[in-house]
PDB file of C-alpha atoms in Angstrom:
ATOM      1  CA  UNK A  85      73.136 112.715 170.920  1.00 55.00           C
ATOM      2  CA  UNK A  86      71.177 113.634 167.687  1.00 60.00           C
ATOM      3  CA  UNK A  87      71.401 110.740 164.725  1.00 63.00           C
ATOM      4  CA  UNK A  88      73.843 112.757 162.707  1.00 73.00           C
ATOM      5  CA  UNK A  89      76.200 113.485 166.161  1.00 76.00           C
ATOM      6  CA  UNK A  90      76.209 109.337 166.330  1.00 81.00           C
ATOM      7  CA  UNK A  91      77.391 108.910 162.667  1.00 83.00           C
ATOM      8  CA  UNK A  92      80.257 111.246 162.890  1.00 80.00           C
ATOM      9  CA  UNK A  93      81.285 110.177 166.245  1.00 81.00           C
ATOM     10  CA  UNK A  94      81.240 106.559 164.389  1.00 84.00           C
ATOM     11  CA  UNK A  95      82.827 108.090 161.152  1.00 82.00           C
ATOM     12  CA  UNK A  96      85.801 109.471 163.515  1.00 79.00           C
ATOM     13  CA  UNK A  97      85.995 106.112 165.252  1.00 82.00           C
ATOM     14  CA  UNK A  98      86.065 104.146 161.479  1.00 81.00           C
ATOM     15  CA  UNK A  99      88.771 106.609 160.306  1.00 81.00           C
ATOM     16  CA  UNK A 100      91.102 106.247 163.319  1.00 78.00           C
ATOM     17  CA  UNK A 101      90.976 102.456 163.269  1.00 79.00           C
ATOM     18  CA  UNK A 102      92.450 103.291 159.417  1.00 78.00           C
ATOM     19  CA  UNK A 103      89.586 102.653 157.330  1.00 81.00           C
ATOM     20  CA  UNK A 104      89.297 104.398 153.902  1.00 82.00           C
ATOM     21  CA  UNK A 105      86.609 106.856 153.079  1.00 83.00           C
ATOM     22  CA  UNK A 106      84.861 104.239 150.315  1.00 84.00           C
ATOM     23  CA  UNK A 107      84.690 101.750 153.443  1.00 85.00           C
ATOM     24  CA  UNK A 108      82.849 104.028 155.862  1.00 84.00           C
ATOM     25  CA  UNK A 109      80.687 105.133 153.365  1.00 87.00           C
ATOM     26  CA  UNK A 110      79.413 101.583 152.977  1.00 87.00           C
ATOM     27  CA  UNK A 111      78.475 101.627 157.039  1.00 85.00           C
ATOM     28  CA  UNK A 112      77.267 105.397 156.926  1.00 86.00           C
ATOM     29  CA  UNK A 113      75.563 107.090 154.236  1.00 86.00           C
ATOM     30  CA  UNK A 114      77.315 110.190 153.814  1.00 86.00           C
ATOM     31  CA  UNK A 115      78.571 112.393 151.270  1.00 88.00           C
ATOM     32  CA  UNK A 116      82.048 112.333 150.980  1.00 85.00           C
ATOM     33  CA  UNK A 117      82.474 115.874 151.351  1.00 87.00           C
ATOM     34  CA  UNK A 118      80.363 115.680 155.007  1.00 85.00           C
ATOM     35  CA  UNK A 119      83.354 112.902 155.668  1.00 82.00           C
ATOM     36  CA  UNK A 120      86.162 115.418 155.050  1.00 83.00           C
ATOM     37  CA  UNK A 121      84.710 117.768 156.878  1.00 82.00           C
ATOM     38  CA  UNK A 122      84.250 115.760 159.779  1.00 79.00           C
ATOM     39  CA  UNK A 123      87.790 115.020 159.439  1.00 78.00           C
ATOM     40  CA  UNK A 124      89.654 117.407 159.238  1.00 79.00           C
ATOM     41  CA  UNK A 125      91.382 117.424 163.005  1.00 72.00           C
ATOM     42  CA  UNK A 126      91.575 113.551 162.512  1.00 77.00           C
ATOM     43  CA  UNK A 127      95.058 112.479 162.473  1.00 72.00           C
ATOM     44  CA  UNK A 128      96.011 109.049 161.208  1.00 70.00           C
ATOM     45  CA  UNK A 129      98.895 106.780 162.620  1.00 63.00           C
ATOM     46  CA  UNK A 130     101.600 105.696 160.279  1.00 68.00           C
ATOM     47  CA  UNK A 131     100.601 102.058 159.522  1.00 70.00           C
ATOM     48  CA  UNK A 132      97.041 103.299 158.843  1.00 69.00           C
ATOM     49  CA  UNK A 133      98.513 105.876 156.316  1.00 66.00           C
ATOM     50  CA  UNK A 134     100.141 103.072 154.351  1.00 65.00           C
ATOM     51  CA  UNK A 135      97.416 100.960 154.860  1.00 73.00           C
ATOM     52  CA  UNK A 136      94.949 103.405 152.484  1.00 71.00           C
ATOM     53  CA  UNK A 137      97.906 104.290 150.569  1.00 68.00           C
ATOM     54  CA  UNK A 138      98.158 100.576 149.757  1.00 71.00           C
ATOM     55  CA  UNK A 139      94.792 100.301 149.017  1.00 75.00           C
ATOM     56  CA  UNK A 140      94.367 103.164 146.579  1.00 78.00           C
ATOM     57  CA  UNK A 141      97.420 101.408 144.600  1.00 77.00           C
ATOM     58  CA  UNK A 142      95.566  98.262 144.308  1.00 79.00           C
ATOM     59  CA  UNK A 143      92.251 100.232 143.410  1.00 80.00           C
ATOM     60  CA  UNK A 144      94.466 101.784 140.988  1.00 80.00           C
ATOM     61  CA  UNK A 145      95.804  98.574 139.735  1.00 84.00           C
ATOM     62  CA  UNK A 146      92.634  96.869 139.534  1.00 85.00           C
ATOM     63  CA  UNK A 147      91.032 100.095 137.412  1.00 84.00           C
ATOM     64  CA  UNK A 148      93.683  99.822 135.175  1.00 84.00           C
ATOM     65  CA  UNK A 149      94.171  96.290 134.858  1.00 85.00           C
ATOM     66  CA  UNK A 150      90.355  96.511 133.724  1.00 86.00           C
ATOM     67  CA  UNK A 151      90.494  98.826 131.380  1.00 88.00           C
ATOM     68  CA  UNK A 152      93.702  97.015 129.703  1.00 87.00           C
ATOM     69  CA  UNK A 153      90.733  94.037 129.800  1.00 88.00           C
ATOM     70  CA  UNK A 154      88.498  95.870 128.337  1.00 88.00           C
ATOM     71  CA  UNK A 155      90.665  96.960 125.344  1.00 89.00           C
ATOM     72  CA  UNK A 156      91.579  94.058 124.763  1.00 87.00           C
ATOM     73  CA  UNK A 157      88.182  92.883 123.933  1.00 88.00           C
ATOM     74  CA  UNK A 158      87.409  96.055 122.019  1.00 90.00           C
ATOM     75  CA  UNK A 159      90.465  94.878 120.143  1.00 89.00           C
ATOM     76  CA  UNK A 160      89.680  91.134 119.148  1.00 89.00           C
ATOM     77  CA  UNK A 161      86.249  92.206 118.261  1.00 90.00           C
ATOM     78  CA  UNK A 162      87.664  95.099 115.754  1.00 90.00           C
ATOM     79  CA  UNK A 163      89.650  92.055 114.324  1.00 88.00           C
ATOM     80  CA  UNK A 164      87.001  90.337 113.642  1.00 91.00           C
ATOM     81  CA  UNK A 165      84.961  92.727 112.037  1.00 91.00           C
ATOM     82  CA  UNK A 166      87.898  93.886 110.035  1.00 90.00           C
ATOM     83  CA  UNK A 167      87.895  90.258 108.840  1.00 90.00           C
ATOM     84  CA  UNK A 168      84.311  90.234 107.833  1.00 92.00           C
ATOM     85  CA  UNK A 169      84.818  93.757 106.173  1.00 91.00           C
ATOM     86  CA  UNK A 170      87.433  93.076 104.107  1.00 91.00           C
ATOM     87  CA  UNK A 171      86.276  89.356 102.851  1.00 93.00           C
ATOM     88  CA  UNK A 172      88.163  87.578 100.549  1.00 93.00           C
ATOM     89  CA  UNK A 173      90.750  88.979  98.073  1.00 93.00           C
ATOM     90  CA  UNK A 174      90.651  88.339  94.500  1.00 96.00           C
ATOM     91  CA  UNK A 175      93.799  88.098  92.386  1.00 96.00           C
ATOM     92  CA  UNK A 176      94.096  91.850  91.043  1.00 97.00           C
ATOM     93  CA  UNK A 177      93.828  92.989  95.057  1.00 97.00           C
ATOM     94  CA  UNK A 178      95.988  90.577  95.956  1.00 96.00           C
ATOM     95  CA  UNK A 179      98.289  92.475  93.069  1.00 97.00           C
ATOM     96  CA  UNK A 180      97.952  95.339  93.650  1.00 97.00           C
ATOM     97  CA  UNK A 181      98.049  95.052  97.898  1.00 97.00           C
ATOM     98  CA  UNK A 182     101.386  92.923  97.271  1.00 96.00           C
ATOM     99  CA  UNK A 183     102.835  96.040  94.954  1.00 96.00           C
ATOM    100  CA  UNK A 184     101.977  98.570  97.720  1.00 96.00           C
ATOM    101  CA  UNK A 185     103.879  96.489 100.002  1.00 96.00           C
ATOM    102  CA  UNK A 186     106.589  96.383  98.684  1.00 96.00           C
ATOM    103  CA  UNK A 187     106.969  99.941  96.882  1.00 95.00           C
ATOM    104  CA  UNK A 188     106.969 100.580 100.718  1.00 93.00           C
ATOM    105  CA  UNK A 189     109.787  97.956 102.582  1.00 92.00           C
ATOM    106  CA  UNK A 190     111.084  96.790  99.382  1.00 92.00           C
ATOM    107  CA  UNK A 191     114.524  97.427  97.310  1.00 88.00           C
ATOM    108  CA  UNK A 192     114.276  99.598  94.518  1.00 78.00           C
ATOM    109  CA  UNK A 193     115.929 100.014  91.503  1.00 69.00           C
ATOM    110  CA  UNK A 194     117.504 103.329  90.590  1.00 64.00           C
ATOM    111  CA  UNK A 195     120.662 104.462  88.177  1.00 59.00           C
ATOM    112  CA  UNK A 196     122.379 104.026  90.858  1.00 64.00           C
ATOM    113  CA  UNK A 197     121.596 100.211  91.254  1.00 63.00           C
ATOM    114  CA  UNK A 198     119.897  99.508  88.302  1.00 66.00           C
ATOM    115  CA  UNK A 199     120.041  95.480  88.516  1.00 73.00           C
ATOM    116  CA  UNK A 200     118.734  95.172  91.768  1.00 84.00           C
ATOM    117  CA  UNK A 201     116.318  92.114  92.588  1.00 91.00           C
ATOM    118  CA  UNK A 202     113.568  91.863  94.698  1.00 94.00           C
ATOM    119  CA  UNK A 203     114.460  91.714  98.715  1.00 95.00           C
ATOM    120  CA  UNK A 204     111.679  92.621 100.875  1.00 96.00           C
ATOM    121  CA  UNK A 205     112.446  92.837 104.727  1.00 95.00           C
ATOM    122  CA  UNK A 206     110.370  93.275 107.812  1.00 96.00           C
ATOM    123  CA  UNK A 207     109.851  92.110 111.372  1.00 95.00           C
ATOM    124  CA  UNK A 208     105.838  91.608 110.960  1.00 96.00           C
ATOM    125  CA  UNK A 209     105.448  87.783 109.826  1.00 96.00           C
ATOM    126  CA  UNK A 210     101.594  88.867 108.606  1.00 96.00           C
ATOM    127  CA  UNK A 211     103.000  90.854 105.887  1.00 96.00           C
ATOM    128  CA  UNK A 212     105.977  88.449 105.142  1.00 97.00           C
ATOM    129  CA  UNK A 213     103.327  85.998 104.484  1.00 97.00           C
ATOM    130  CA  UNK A 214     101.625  88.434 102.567  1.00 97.00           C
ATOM    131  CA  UNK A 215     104.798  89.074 100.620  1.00 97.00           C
ATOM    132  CA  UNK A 216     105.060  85.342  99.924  1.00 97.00           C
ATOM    133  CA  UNK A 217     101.185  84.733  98.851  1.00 97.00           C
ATOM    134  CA  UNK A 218     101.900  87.623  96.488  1.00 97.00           C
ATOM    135  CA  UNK A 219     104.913  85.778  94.850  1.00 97.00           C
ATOM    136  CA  UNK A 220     103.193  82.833  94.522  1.00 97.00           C
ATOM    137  CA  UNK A 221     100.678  84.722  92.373  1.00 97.00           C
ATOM    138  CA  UNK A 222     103.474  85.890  90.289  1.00 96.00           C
ATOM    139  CA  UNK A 223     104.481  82.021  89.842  1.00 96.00           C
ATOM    140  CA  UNK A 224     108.129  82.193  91.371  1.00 96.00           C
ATOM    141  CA  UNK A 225     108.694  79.128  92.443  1.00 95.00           C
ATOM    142  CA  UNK A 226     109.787  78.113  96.143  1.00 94.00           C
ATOM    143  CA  UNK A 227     113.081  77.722  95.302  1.00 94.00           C
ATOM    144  CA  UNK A 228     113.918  80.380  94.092  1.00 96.00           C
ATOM    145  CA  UNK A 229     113.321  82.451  97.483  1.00 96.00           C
ATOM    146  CA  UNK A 230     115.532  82.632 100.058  1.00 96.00           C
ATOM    147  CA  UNK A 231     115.921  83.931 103.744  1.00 97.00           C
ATOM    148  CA  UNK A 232     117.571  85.815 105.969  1.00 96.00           C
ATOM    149  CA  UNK A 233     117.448  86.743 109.662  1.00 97.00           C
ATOM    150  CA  UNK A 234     118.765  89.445 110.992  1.00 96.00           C
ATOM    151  CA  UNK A 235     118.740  89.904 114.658  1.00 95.00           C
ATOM    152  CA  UNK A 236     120.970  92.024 117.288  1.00 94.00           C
ATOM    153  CA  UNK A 237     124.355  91.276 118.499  1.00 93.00           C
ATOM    154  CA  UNK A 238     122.769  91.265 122.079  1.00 92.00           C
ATOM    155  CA  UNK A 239     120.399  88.224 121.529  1.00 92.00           C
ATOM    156  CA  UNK A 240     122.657  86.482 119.824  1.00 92.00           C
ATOM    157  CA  UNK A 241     122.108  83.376 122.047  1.00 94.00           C
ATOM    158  CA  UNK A 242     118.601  83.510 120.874  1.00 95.00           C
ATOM    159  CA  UNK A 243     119.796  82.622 117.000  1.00 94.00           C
ATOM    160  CA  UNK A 244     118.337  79.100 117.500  1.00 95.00           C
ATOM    161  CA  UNK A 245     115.127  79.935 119.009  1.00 96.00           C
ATOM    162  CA  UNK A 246     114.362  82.827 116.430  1.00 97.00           C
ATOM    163  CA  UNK A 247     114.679  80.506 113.618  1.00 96.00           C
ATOM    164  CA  UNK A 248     112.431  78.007 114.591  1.00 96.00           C
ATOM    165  CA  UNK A 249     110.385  80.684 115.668  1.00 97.00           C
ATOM    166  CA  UNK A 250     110.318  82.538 112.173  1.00 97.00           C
ATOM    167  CA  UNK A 251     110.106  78.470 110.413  1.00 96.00           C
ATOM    168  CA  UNK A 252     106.882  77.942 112.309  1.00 97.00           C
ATOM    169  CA  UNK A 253     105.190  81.742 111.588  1.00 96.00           C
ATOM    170  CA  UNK A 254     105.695  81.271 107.967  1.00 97.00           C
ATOM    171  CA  UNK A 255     105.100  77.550 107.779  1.00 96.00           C
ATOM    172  CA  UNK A 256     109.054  76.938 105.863  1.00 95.00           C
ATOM    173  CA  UNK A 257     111.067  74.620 107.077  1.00 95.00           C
ATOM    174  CA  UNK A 258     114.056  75.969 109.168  1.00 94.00           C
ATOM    175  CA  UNK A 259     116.806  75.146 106.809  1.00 94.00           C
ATOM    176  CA  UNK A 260     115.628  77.462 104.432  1.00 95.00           C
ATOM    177  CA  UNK A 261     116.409  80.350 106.756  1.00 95.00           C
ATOM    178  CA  UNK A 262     120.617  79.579 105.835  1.00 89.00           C
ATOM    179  CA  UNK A 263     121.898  82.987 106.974  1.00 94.00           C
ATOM    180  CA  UNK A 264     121.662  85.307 110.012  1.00 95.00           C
ATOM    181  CA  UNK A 265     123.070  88.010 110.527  1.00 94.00           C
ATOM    182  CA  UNK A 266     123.852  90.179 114.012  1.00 94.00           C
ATOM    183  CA  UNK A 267     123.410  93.492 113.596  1.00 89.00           C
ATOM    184  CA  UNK A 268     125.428  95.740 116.358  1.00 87.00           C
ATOM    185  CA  UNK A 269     122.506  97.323 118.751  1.00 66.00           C
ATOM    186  CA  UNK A 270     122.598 100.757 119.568  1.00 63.00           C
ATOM    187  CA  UNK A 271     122.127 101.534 123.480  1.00 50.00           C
ATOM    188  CA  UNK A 272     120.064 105.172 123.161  1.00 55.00           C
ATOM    189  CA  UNK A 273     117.630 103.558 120.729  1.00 52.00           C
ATOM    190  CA  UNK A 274     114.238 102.959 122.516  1.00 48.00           C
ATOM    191  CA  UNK A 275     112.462  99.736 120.729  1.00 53.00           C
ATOM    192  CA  UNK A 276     108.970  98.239 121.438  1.00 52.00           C
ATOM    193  CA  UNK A 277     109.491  95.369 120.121  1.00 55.00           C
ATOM    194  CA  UNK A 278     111.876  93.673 122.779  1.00 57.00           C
ATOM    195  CA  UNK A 279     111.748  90.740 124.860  1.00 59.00           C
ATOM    196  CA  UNK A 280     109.261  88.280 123.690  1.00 70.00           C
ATOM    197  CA  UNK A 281     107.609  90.777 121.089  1.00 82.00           C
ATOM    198  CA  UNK A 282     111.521  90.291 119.696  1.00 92.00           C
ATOM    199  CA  UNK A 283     111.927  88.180 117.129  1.00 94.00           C
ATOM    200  CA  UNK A 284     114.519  89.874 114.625  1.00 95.00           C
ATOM    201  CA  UNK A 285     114.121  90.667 111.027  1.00 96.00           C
ATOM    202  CA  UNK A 286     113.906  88.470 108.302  1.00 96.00           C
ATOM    203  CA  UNK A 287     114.633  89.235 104.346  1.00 96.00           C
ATOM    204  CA  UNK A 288     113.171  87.508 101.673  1.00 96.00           C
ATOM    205  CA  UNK A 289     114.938  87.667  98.303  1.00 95.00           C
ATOM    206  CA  UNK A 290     113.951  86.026  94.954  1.00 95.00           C
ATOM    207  CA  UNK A 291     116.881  84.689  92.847  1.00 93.00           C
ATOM    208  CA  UNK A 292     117.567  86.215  89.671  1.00 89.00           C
ATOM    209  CA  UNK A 293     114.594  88.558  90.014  1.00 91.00           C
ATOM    210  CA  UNK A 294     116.271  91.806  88.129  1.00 91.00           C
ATOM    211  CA  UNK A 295     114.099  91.834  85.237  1.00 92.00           C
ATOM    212  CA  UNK A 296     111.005  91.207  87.716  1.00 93.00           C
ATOM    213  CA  UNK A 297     111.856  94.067  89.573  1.00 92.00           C
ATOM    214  CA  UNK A 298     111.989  96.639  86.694  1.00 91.00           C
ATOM    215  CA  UNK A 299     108.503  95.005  86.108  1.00 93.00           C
ATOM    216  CA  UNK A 300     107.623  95.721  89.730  1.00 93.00           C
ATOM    217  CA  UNK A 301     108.621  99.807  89.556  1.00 91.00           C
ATOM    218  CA  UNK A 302     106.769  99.333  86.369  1.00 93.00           C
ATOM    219  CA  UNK A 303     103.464  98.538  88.137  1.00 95.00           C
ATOM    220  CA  UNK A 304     104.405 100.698  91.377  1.00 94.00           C
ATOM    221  CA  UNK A 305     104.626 103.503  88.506  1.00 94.00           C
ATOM    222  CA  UNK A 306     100.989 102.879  87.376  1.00 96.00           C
ATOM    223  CA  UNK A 307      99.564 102.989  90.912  1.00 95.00           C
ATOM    224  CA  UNK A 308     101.214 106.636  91.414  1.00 94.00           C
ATOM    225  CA  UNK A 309      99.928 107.656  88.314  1.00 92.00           C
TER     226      UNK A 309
END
């Protein structure tokens, strides 16, 4: 029998006993198309079936769990370069960054509610602490800010845990945070932000802040313009 004759008849053998193409490739070095054609009356028993099957989903697993690894890295190292890129802040961009944020989550006056003060919501404690850095450049003093949490009826037995949890990411102590709310979930609504990424939503509001809030629009007003 010629050399090629002995590595199909082995190939055949390999591939009954269940063994995946990649695997006899590694004992005979063949192209994969020679394989399937050498193949084709080959017919494999049930446990060997699921036995490849099995181990493309692991391959499969594996390639994806190393690309998610991968990302990841691309990820931390776009975070710190975006660090180094934007460097430190001075006062006006501080302004003017704090303004933006909240001409986009915060409450706005109108003729409609012209006395309105300043409440700024949101579920991302980076730009709550923001938020708060840029009312500390305005001067208003700690306490004269207040919070509230506002989580859904469904995790209501997590009302402890999301307090502390909210104390700790803005560095305030827990007492501060004197009223939560439970909003009433809706079912068909599809959220990313769910089991651990779930933390609820918290509003700051500044205390007699009506007057600083026409000053706000004010400012939001020269930024369109």
């Amino acid at each position: 029998m010629s050399g090629k004759g002995k590595e199909k008849e082995l190939a055949i053998r390999l591939r009954k006993e269940g063994k995946t193409y990649r695997e006899i490739m590694q004992e005979i070095p063949v192209a994969k198309s020679t394989l399937s054609e050498w193949f084709k009356s080959v017919q494999l028993a049930t446990p060997q079936i699921q036995r490849n099957t099995q181990l493309r989903i692991d391959g499969a697993r594996r390639g994806a769990e190393s690309r998610r690894q991968k990302r990841l890295f691309e990820m931390s190292e776009l975070v710190i370069k975006g660090v180094e890129d934007v460097g430190k802040l001075s006062e006006r961009e501080l302004w003017l960054i704090g303004t933006a944020l909240y001409w986009a989550e915060g409450s706005k006056q109108n003729t409609k509610s012209p006395s309105s003060g300043i409440t700024f919501g949101n579920s991302d404690y980076r730009m709550l602490l923001v938020f708060l850095r840029w009312l500390n450049l305005l001067k208003i003093p700690p306490e004269d800010i207040g919070y509230e949490l506002y989580i859904h009826k469904d995790r209501k037995a997590d009302r402890e845990k999301f307090v502390r949890w909210w104390g700790q990411a803005l560095g305030i102590n827990i007492s501060l945070i004197d009223k939560v709310y439970f909003k009433p979930g809706n079912p068909k609504t599809l959220r990313s932000n769910v089991g651990d990424l779930y933390h609820g939503l918290l509003r700051i509001k500044v205390k007699a802040s009506t007057t600083l809030n026409r000053k706000v629009n004010g400012w939001i007003s020269g930024i369109a313009k």
